[in-house]
Coordinates of C-alpha atoms in Angstrom, one line a residue:
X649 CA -47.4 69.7 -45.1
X650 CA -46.2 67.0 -42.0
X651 CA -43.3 66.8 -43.9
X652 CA -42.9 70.5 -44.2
X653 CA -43.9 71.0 -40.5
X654 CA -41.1 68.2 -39.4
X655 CA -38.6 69.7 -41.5
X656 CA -39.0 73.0 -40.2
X657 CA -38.8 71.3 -36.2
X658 CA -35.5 69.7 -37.5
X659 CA -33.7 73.0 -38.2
X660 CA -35.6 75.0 -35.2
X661 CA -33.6 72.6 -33.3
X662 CA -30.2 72.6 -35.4
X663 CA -30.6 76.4 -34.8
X664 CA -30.1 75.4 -30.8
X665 CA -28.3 72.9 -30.4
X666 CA -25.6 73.1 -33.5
X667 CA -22.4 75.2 -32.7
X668 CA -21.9 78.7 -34.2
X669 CA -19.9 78.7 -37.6
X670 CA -16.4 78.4 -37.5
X671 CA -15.5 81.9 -39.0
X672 CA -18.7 83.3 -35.9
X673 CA -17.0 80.8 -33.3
X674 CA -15.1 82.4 -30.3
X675 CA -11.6 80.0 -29.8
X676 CA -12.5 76.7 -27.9
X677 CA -9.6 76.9 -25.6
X678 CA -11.1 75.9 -21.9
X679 CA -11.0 72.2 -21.3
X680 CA -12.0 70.5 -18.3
X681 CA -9.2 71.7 -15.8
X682 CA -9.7 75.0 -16.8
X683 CA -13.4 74.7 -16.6
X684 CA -13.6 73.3 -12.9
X685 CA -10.5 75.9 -12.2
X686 CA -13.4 78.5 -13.0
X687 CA -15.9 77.0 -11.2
X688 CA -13.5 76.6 -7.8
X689 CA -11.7 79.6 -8.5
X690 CA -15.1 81.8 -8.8
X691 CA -17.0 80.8 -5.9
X692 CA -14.1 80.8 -3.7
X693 CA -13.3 84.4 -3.7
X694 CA -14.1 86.6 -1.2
X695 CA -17.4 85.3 0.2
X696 CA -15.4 82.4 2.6
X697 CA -13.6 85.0 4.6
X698 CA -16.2 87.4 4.9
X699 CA -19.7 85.1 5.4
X700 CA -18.8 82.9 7.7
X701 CA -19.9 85.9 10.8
X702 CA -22.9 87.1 9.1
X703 CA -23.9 83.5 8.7
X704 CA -23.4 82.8 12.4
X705 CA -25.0 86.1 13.6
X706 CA -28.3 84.6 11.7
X707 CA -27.7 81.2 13.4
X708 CA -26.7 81.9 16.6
X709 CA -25.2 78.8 17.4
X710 CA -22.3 76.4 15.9
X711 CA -24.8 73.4 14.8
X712 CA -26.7 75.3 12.8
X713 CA -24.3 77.2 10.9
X714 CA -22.6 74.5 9.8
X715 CA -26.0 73.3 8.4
X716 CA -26.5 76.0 6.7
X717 CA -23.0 76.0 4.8
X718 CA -23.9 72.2 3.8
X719 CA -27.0 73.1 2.7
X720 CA -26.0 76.1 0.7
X721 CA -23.9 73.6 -1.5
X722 CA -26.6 71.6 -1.9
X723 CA -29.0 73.6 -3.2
X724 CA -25.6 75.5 -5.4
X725 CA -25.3 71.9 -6.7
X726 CA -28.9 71.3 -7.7
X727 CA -29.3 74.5 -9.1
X728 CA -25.9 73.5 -11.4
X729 CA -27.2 70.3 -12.5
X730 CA -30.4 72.5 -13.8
X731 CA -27.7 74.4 -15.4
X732 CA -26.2 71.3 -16.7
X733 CA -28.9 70.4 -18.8
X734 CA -29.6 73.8 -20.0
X735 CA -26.0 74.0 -20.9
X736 CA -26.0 70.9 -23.3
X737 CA -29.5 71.5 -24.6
X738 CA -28.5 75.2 -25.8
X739 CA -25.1 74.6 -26.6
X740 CA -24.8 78.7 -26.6
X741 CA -22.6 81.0 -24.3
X742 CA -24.0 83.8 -21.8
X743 CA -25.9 81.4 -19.2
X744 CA -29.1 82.1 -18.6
X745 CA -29.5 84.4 -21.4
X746 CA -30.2 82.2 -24.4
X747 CA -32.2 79.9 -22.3
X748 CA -34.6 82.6 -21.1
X749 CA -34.5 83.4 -24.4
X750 CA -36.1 79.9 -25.9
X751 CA -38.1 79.5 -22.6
X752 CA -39.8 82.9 -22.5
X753 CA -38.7 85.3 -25.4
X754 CA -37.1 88.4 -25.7
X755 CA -38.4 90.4 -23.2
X756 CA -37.4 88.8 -20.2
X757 CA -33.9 87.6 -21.9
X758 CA -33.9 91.5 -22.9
X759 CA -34.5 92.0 -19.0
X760 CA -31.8 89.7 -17.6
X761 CA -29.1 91.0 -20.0
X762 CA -29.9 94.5 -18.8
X763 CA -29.8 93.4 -15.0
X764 CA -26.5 91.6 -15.3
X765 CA -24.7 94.3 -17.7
X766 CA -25.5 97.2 -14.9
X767 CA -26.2 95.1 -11.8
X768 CA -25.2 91.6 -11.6
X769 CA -22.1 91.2 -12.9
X770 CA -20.5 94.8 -12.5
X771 CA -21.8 95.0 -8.7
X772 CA -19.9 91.0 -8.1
X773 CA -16.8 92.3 -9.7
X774 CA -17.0 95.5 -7.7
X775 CA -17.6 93.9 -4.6
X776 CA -14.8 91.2 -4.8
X777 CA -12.2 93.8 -5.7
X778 CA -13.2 95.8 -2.7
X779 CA -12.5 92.9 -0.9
X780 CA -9.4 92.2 -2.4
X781 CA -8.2 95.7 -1.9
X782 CA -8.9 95.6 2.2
X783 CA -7.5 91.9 2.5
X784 CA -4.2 93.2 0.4
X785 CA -3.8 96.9 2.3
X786 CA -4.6 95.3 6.0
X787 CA -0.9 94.3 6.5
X788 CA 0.0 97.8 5.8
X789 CA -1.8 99.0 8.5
X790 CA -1.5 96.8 11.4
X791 CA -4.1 97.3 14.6
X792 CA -6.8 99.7 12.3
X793 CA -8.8 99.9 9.0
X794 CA -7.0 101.1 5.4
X795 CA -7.8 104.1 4.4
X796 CA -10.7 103.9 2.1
X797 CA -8.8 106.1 -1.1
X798 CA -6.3 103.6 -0.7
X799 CA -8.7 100.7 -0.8
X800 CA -10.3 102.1 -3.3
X801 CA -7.2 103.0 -5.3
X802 CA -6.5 99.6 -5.4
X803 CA -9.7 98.0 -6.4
X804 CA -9.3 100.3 -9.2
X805 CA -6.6 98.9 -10.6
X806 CA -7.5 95.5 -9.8
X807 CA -10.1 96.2 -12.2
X808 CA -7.5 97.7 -14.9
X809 CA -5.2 95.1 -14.7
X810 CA -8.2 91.8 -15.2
X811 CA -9.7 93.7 -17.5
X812 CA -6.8 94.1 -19.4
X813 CA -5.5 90.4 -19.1
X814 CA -9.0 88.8 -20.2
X815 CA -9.1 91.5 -23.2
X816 CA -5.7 90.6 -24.4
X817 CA -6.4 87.0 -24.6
X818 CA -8.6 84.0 -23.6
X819 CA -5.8 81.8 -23.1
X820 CA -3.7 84.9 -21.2
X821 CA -6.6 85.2 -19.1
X822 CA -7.2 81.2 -18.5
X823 CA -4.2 80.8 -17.5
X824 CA -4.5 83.7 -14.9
X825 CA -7.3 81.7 -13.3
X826 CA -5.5 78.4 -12.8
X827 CA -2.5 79.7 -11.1
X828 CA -4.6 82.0 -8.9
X829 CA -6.8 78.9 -8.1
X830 CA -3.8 76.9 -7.2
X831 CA -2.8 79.7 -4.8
X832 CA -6.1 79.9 -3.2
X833 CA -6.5 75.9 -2.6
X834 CA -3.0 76.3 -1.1
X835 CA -4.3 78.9 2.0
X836 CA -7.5 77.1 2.1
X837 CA -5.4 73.9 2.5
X838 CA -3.5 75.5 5.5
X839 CA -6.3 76.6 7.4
X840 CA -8.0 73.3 6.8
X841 CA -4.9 71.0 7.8
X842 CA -4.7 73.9 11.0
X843 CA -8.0 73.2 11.8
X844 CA -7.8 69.4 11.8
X845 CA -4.7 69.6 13.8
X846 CA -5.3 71.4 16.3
X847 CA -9.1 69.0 16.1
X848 CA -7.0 65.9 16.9
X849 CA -4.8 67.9 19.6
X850 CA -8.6 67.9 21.6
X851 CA -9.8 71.4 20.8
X852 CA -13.2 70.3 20.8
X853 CA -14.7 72.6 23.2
X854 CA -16.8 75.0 20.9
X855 CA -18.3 72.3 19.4
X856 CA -20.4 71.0 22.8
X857 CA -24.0 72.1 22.8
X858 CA -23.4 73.1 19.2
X859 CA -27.1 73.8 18.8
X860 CA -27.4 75.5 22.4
X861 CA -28.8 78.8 22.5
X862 CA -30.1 78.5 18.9
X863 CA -33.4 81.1 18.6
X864 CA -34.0 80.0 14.5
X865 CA -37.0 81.8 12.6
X866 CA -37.8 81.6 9.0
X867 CA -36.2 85.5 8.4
X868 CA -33.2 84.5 10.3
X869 CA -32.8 81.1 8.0
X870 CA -33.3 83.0 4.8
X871 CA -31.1 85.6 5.8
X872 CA -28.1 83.5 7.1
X873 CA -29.0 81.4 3.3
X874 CA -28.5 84.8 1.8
X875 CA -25.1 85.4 3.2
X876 CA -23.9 81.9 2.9
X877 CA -25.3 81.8 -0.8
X878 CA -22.8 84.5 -1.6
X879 CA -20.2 82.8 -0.7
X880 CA -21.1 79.9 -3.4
X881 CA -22.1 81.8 -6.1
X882 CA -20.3 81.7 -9.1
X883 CA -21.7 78.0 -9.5
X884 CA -23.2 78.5 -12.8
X885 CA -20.3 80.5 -14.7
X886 CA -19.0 77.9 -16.6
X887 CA -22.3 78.3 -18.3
X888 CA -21.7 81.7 -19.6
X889 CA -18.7 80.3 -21.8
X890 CA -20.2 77.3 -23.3
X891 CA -19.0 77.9 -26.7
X892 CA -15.1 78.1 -25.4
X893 CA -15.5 75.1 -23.7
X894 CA -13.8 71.6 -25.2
X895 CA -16.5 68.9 -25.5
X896 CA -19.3 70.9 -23.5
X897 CA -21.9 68.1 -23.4
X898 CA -18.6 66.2 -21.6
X899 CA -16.4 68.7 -19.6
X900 CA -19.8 71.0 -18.4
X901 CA -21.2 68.2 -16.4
X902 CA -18.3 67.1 -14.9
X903 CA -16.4 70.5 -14.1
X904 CA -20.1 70.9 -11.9
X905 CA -20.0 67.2 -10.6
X906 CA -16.1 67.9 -9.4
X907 CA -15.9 71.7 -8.9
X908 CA -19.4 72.5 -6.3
X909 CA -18.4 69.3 -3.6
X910 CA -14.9 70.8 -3.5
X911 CA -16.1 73.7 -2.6
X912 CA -18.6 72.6 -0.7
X913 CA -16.6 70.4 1.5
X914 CA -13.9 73.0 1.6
X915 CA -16.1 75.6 3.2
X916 CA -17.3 72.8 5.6
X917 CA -13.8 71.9 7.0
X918 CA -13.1 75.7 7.3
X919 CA -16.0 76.8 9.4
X920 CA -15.1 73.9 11.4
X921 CA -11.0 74.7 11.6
X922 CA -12.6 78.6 12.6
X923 CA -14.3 77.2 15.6
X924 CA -11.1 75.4 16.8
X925 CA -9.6 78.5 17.8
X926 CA -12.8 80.4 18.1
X927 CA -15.9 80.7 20.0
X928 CA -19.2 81.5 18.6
X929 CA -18.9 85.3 20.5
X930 CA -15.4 85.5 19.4
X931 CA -16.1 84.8 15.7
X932 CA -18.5 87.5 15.7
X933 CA -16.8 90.0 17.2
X934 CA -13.7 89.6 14.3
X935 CA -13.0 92.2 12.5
X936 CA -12.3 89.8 10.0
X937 CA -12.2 86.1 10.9
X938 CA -9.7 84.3 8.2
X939 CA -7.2 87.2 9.9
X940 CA -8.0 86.8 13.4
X941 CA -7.5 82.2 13.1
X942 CA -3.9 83.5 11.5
X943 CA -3.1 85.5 14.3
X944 CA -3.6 82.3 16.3
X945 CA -2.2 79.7 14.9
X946 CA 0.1 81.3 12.5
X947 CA 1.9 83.5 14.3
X948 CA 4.6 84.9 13.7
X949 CA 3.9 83.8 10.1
X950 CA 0.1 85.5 9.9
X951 CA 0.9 87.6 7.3
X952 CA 0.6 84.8 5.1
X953 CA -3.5 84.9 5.7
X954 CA -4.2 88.4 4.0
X955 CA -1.6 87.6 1.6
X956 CA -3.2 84.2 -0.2
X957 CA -6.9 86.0 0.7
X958 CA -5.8 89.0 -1.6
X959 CA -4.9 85.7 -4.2
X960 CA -8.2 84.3 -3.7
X961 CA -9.9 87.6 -4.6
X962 CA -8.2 88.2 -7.2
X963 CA -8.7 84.9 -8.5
X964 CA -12.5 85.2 -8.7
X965 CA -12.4 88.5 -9.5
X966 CA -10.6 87.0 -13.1
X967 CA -13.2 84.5 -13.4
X968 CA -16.1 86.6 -12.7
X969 CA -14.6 88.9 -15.2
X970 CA -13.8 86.2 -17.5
X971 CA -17.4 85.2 -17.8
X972 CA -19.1 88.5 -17.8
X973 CA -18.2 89.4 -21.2
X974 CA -19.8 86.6 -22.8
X975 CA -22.6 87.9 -21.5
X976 CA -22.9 90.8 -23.1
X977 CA -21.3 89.9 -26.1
X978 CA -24.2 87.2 -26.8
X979 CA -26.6 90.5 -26.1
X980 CA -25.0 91.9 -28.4
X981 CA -24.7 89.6 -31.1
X982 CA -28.8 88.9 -30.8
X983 CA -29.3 92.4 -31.2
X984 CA -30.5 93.4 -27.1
X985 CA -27.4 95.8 -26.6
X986 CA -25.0 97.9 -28.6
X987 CA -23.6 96.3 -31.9
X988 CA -20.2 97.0 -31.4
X989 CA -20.3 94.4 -28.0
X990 CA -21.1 91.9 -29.5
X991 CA -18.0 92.2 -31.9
X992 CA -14.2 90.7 -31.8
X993 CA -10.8 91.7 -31.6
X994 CA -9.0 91.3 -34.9
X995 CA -5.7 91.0 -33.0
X996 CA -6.9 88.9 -30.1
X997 CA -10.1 87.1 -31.1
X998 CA -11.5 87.9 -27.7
X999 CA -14.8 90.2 -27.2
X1000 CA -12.9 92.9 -25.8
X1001 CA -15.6 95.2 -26.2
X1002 CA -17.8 93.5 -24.2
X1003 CA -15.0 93.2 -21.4
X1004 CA -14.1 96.4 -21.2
X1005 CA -17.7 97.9 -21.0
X1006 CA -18.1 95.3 -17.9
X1007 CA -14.9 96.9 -16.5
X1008 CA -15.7 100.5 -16.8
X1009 CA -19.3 99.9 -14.9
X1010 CA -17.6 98.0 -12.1
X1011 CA -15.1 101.1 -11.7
X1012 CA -18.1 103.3 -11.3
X1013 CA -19.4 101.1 -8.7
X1014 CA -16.3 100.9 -7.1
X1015 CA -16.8 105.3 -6.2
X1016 CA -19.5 104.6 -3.5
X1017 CA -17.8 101.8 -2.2
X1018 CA -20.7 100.6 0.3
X1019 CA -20.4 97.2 -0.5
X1020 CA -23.1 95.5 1.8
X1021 CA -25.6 97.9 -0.6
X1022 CA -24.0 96.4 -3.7
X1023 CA -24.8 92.6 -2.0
X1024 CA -28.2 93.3 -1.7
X1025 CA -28.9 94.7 -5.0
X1026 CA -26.7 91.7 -6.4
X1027 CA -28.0 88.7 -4.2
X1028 CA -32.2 90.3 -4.9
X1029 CA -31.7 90.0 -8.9
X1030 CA -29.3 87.4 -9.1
X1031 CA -31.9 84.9 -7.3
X1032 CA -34.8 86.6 -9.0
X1033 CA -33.3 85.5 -12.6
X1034 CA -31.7 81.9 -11.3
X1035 CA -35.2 81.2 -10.2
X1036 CA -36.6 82.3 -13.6
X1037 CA -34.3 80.3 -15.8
X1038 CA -34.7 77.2 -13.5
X1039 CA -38.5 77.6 -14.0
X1040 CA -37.8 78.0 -18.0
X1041 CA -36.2 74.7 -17.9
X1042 CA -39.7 73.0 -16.5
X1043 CA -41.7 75.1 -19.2
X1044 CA -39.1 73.6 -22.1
X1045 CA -39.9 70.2 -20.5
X1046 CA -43.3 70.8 -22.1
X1047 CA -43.0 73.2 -24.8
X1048 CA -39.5 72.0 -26.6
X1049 CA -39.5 68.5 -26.4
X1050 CA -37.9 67.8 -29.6
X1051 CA -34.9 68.9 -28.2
X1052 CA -32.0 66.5 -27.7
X1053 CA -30.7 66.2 -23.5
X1054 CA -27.7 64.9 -23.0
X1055 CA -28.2 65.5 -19.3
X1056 CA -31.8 64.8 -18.3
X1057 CA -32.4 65.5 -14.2
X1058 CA -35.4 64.8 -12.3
X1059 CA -38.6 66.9 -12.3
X1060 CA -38.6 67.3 -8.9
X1061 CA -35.1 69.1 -8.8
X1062 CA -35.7 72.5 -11.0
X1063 CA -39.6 72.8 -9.3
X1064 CA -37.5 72.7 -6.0
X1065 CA -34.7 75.0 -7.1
X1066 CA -37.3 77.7 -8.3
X1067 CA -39.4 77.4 -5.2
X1068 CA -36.0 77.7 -3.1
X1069 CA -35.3 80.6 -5.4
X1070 CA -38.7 82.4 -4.9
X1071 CA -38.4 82.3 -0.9
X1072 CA -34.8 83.6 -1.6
X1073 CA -36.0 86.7 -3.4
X1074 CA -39.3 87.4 -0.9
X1075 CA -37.9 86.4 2.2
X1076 CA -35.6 89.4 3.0
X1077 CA -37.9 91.8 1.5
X1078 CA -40.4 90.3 4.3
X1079 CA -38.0 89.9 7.0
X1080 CA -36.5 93.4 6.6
X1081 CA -38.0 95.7 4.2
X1082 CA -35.6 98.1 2.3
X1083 CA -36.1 100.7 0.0
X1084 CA -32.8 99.0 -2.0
X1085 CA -34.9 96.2 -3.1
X1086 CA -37.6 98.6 -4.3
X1087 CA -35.3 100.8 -6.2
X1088 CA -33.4 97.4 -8.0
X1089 CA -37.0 96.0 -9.3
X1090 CA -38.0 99.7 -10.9
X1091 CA -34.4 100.0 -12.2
X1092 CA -34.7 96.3 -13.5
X1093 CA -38.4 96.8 -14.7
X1094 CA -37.2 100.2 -17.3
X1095 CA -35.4 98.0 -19.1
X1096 CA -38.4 97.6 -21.1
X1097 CA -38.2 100.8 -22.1
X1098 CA -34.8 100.7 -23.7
X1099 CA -35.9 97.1 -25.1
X1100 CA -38.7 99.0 -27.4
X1101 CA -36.9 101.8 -28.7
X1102 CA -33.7 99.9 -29.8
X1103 CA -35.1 96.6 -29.9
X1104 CA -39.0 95.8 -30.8
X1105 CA -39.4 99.2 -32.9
X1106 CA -35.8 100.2 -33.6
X1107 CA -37.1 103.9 -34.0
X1108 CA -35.1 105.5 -36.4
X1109 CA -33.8 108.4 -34.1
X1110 CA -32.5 105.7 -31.5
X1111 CA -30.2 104.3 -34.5
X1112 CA -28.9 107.5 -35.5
X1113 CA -28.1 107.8 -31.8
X1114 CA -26.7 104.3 -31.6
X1115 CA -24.8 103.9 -35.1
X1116 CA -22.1 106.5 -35.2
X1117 CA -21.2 105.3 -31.6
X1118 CA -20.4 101.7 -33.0
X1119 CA -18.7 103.3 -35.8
X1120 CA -16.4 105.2 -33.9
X1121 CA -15.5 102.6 -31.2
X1122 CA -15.0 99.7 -33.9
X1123 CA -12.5 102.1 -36.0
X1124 CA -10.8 103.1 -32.2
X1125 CA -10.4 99.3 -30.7
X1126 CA -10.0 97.8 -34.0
X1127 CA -13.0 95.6 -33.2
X1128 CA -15.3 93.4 -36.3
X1129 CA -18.4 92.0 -36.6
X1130 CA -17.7 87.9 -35.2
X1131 CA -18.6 86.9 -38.9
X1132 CA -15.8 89.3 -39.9
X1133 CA -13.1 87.9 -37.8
X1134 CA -10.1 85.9 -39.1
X1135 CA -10.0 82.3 -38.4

């Protein structure tokens, strides 16, 4: 019977921690430039050139804002290396999906597939083609604000066209990401070596009394956290592709050790190049700040801002997209969505199901276009579920200790993360109550319902509902199950 018992442990674990079949495999093609490329080219999107005002409006002052950016990258960083060792314990794609999965069960795995296939990751994609789509029109329209069909004409088919390129192929759509990374390290590079120019030229001035007139309160903090949090998340996508990835219990670590402090001391250097040229009032009465230090040092060359911001964009936009799939094509594949997501092309060898369906719910988005509505609904269930899959990696410390951990970090840094995340999630909700928040937990919360009539009971009049709908898009995309799919 111990024998029995240990036998059964032994494949429990292979179960984890062995890779898929080769014929069930999607194609490992991301090594580890590619990897930190989606990590850098992810979190710098959008969120640099739009944060860095409502971070100071929280702040009020210079010193503390530029705390606040450092300390955002911490806490992105420790919430990585969490990450890190989930990612090499459960060597499985879609993030935190398999490990709520082994930490908690269904249910709550159920609930964070659900959240990030209608909020999460359709509302991110949204909202960083929105801002890709003012950033690119602004030139047009020189001294006011794009016309919003034309801004949102273009998000549209910002959407088409990455949707289309990470459908097509994986190495189409890698490739995408490192030449739009490159182009965004190259504007970040110019306002940087701008900034520290003009820094050894004397223009020190806004940085006296940096912490002067500072009025800090814990809403305020959690706020200005909120905003500057946007702006570095992405850290844990690498994680949603594990099973693409070239030597994962190698490359994962170090893409996170390499990509977060880039981008961490990036966004350092370019708050500080900002306030060069800027005041603290000045900064915050920009229209939009990355434009505004262009217009001042740049000049007559400024149009190269908006230009490489539009790159930028578009460059996390194709990683967020990237990433999002695998998502709901692991849902799929355990059974907690439609079947038909979950299966690959026979051309391709890519989950363009999966992709596409991301792309079509981040067009609908796209119709209201409020995008400081979609950032609270995002940044409320993103944190809710980082915080829950950090605390599922404490429960595993107990419950699955037979598991092998190639990366092993201290106690102290997950029961930190998840009390960071639980202030993250309560604190705007106590600072500034919104009826948003209320109607993202009931939307999140009915996901239980579709979970027990597809899922736990699989009533027979939900299949007949569900099965001729996979039949008809597998014959129309040319779509197979992954243990169909050609080598």
């Amino acid at each position: 019977m111990e024998e029995t018992s240990l036998r059964k442990r032994r494949e429990d674990q292979k179960s984890i921690q062995s890779n898929e079949p080769k014929t069930t495999s999607l194609q490992k093609e991301v090594g580890l430039f590619s990897g930190i490329c989606i990590i850098v080219g992810t979190i710098i999107g959008s969120g640099i050139f739009i944060s860095p005002k409502s971070v100071l409006s929280n702040t009020e002052a210079v010193g503390p804002c530029l705390i606040i950016w450092a300390a955002c990258g911490i806490l992105a960083t420790l919430g990585a290396l969490c990450f890190a060792e989930l990612g090499t314990m459960i060597a499985k794609s879609g993030g935190e999906y398999p490990y709520l999965m082994e930490a908690f069960g269904p249910i709550p795995a159920y609930l964070f597939s659900w959240t990030s296939l209608f909020i999460i990751k359709p509302s991110s994609f949204a909202i960083i083609c929105l801002s890709f789509a003012e950033y690119a029109s602004a030139p047009f329209y020189a001294g006011c604000k794009p016309p919003e069909a034309v801004v949102k004409c273009l998000a549209a088919a910002a959407i088409l066209i990455i949707t289309t390129v990470n459908a097509l192929s994986v190495r189409l759509g890698s490739y995408v990401q490192n030449v739009f990374t490159a182009a965004k390290l190259v504007i970040v590079a110019v306002i940087i070596v701008s900034g520290l120019v003009l820094l050894a030229q004397g223009n020190t001035k806004n940085f006296e009394n940096s912490f002067e007139g500072s009025q800090l309160s814990v809403g305020a903090i959690s706020l200005a956290f909120y905003n500057g949090l946007w702006a570095y998340d992405g850290w844990n996508q690498l994680n949603y592709i594990t099973e693409e990835l070239k030597n994962p219990f190698r490359n994962l670590p170090l893409a996170i050790i390499i990509g977060i402090p880039l981008v961490t001391g990036c966004y350092i250097l370019m708050n500080v190049s900002y306030f060069t040229v800027m005041t603290a009032t000045e900064l915050l009465q920009s229209q939009a700040v990355a434009v505004t230090f262009g217009d001042r040092v740049l000049y007559p060359a400024s149009w190269v801002i908006p230009l490489f911001v539009a790159f930028s964009t578009i460059g996390a936009a194709n990683g967020s997209c990237f990433t999002a799939g695998r998502l709901v094509y692991v849902a799929g594949r355990e059974g907690h969505m439609l079947k038909v997501l979950s299966y690959i092309s026979v051309k391709r060898l890519t989950p363009a199901p999966a992709i596409i369906f991301i792309g079509i719910i981040a067009l609908i988005y796209i119709i209201p276009g409020d995008i400081n509505s979609l950032v609270n609904y995002f940044s409320f269930a993103a944190w809710m579920f980082y915080g829950m899959t950090v605390l599922g990696l404490i429960v595993m410390r107990f419950t699955r200790k037979e598991l092998e951990r190639p990366i092993r970090v201290p106690i102290f840094i997950p029961i930190l993360v998840t009390l960071i995340s639980v202030f993250l999630v309560l604190a705007p909700i106590i600072s500034k109550p919104e009826m948003e928040y209320l109607y993202c937990m009931l939307f999140i919360l009915s996901g239980t319902i579709f979970y027990f009539l597809f899922v736990h009971y699989k009533f027979g009049w939900a299949q007949k509902i569900s099965k001729p709908i996979t039949m008809h898009l597998q014959m129309l995309m040319e779509v197979v199950p992954a243990e169909e799919a050609p080598e």
